[in-house]
Amino acid sequence: MTLLAVTNLSVAYGAVRAVEDVTLTVGRGEIVLLLGPNGAGKSTIVRTISGLNRPAAGSVTFDGARIDRLAPHQIVARGIALVAEGKRLFPELTVEENLDLGAFVHRRDSAGIAQDRDLAYARFPILAEKRRDPAATLSGGQQQMLALAQALMSRPRLLMLDEPSLGLAPLIVAGIFAIVRQVAAEGCTILLVEQMAAQALRIADRGYVLSTGRVVMEGTGAALRADSALGDVYFGSV
Ligand SMILES: Nc1ncnc2c1ncn2[C@@H]1O[C@H](COP(=O)(O)OP(=O)(O)O)[C@@H](O)[C@H]1O
Ligand SMILES: [Mg+2]
């Protein structure tokens, strides 16, 4: 059953057409991958789903209702969280303060927030250890974990991650992807944006490949992995 439907979406920055007529769906419980080279329009799509950019044309439907006219905080309240590109944490705030910012939409539920915090610390023991330290003192991988934990504090039904592997060593990326898989197994639907295909395709049910704002390929994770044309997208021949 479809949880998220992006239909004939176009997004522009002034005269720059960043996304052109993109249609994609994410089913309940799926891990869907959005792949493509730098500048393909991946971030623009997830930012538009989050209400941070406005569509020039097309629609975004979540759980059967249009959300493309809602404000970002309303979209978070509906159950969509974005771990933005470049893990936008507050470097001077502590780990716990950053974590709690993710719970903004549940701010009246302090007991629930305390419970969610315990869950986050159980999932990421290193964050519990460093809960009183400024976020700036964390390693790159730990900051990505904090950004992910922060997004989970909003109790999303759809979690979107924009290039969580960026700048991280393969072993650290494997750890992040293992947690993404675990979050999915617990019932959260995932839309994962990545530039590097190999590792991400291994955890994805399905994927879409984007090039210069358009979907140029789509298929199951296994089919995309087996398709030699995937490499051509990155070398500019598709
Ligand atoms: N704030 C912006 N202003 C103008 N152009 C932008 C802006 N953000 C992105 N773009 C352009 O939109 C296109 C898609 O960018 P983006 O969605 O960031 O791609 P990706 O995430 O796949 O690298 C690129 O041509 C990029 O230069
Ligand atoms: Mg991007």
Short mmCIF file of C-alpha atoms in Angstrom, two decimals, residues 89-212:
data_model
loop_
_atom_site.label_atom_id
_atom_site.label_comp_id
_atom_site.label_asym_id
_atom_site.label_seq_id
_atom_site.Cartn_x
_atom_site.Cartn_y
_atom_site.Cartn_z
CA LEU A 89 23.15 19.93 14.23
CA PHE A 90 23.69 22.79 16.64
CA PRO A 91 27.42 22.36 17.37
CA GLU A 92 27.45 24.30 20.67
CA LEU A 93 24.42 22.50 22.11
CA THR A 94 24.91 19.20 23.91
CA VAL A 95 24.04 15.83 22.42
CA GLU A 96 20.91 15.68 24.59
CA GLU A 97 19.81 19.21 23.69
CA ASN A 98 20.19 18.37 20.00
CA LEU A 99 18.24 15.16 20.54
CA ASP A 100 15.40 16.99 22.30
CA LEU A 101 15.07 19.49 19.44
CA GLY A 102 13.88 16.57 17.32
CA ALA A 103 10.96 16.10 19.72
CA PHE A 104 9.62 19.61 19.12
CA VAL A 105 6.30 18.40 17.71
CA HIS A 106 5.69 16.36 20.88
CA ARG A 107 6.81 19.10 23.29
CA ARG A 108 3.69 18.73 25.45
CA ASP A 109 4.40 15.05 26.04
CA SER A 110 7.43 15.16 28.36
CA ALA A 111 6.93 11.57 29.57
CA GLY A 112 6.86 10.34 25.96
CA ILE A 113 9.97 12.36 25.15
CA ALA A 114 11.84 10.85 28.09
CA GLN A 115 10.88 7.39 26.83
CA ASP A 116 11.99 8.19 23.27
CA ARG A 117 15.29 9.53 24.65
CA ASP A 118 15.88 6.24 26.46
CA LEU A 119 15.17 4.37 23.21
CA ALA A 120 17.65 6.60 21.35
CA TYR A 121 20.34 5.97 23.95
CA ALA A 122 19.69 2.22 23.83
CA ARG A 123 20.01 2.29 20.04
CA PHE A 124 23.11 4.53 20.09
CA PRO A 125 25.04 3.82 23.34
CA ILE A 126 27.80 6.24 22.31
CA LEU A 127 25.27 9.11 22.42
CA ALA A 128 24.33 8.17 25.99
CA GLU A 129 27.98 8.30 26.92
CA LYS A 130 28.36 11.76 25.39
CA ARG A 131 24.96 13.19 26.31
CA ARG A 132 26.46 16.20 28.14
CA ASP A 133 29.11 16.97 25.49
CA PRO A 134 28.69 19.60 22.76
CA ALA A 135 27.70 18.06 19.43
CA ALA A 136 30.81 19.64 17.87
CA THR A 137 33.02 17.20 19.84
CA LEU A 138 31.51 14.13 18.11
CA SER A 139 33.19 12.36 15.18
CA GLY A 140 31.56 12.51 11.74
CA GLY A 141 29.94 9.11 12.20
CA GLN A 142 28.67 10.00 15.67
CA GLN A 143 27.20 13.26 14.33
CA GLN A 144 25.36 11.31 11.63
CA MET A 145 24.01 8.99 14.36
CA LEU A 146 22.86 12.01 16.37
CA ALA A 147 21.16 13.52 13.31
CA LEU A 148 19.39 10.18 12.76
CA ALA A 149 18.45 9.85 16.46
CA GLN A 150 17.17 13.46 16.42
CA ALA A 151 14.93 12.72 13.41
CA LEU A 152 13.55 9.60 15.13
CA MET A 153 12.53 11.72 18.15
CA SER A 154 9.66 13.10 16.02
CA ARG A 155 8.29 9.47 15.79
CA PRO A 156 8.20 9.46 11.98
CA ARG A 157 6.25 7.02 9.86
CA LEU A 158 8.45 8.03 6.92
CA LEU A 159 12.13 8.71 7.54
CA MET A 160 14.08 10.39 4.74
CA LEU A 161 17.88 10.43 4.86
CA ASP A 162 19.83 12.67 2.48
CA GLU A 163 23.27 11.19 1.77
CA PRO A 164 23.94 9.86 5.29
CA SER A 165 27.16 8.21 4.04
CA LEU A 166 28.75 11.47 2.84
CA GLY A 167 32.34 11.76 4.05
CA LEU A 168 32.19 8.63 6.22
CA ALA A 169 34.42 5.53 6.07
CA PRO A 170 32.78 2.37 4.61
CA LEU A 171 32.73 0.63 7.99
CA ILE A 172 30.91 3.57 9.61
CA VAL A 173 28.47 3.66 6.67
CA ALA A 174 27.77 -0.05 7.17
CA GLY A 175 26.90 0.70 10.80
CA ILE A 176 24.53 3.54 9.80
CA PHE A 177 22.84 1.35 7.16
CA ALA A 178 22.43 -1.47 9.69
CA ILE A 179 20.54 0.93 11.95
CA VAL A 180 18.43 2.17 9.01
CA ARG A 181 17.50 -1.44 8.34
CA GLN A 182 16.61 -1.97 11.99
CA VAL A 183 14.43 1.17 12.02
CA ALA A 184 12.67 -0.16 8.90
CA ALA A 185 12.15 -3.56 10.54
CA GLU A 186 10.44 -1.76 13.42
CA GLY A 187 7.84 -0.47 10.95
CA CYS A 188 9.22 2.89 9.79
CA THR A 189 9.19 3.45 6.03
CA ILE A 190 12.45 4.75 4.54
CA LEU A 191 13.35 7.00 1.61
CA LEU A 192 17.14 6.93 1.34
CA VAL A 193 19.05 9.37 -0.87
CA GLU A 194 22.53 8.30 -1.93
CA GLN A 195 25.05 9.16 -4.58
CA MET A 196 27.06 5.96 -4.17
CA ALA A 197 24.98 3.00 -5.22
CA ALA A 198 26.68 -0.23 -4.18
CA GLN A 199 26.22 -0.31 -0.41
CA ALA A 200 22.79 1.39 -0.46
CA LEU A 201 21.33 -0.96 -3.09
CA ARG A 202 22.01 -3.88 -0.78
CA ILE A 203 19.51 -2.62 1.80
CA ALA A 204 16.91 -1.18 -0.62
CA ASP A 205 13.70 -2.92 -1.71
CA ARG A 206 13.38 -0.64 -4.74
CA GLY A 207 15.18 2.32 -6.22
CA TYR A 208 14.84 5.24 -8.60
CA VAL A 209 17.79 6.67 -10.51
CA LEU A 210 17.72 10.38 -11.22
CA SER A 211 19.72 12.29 -13.79
CA THR A 212 19.41 16.04 -14.43
#
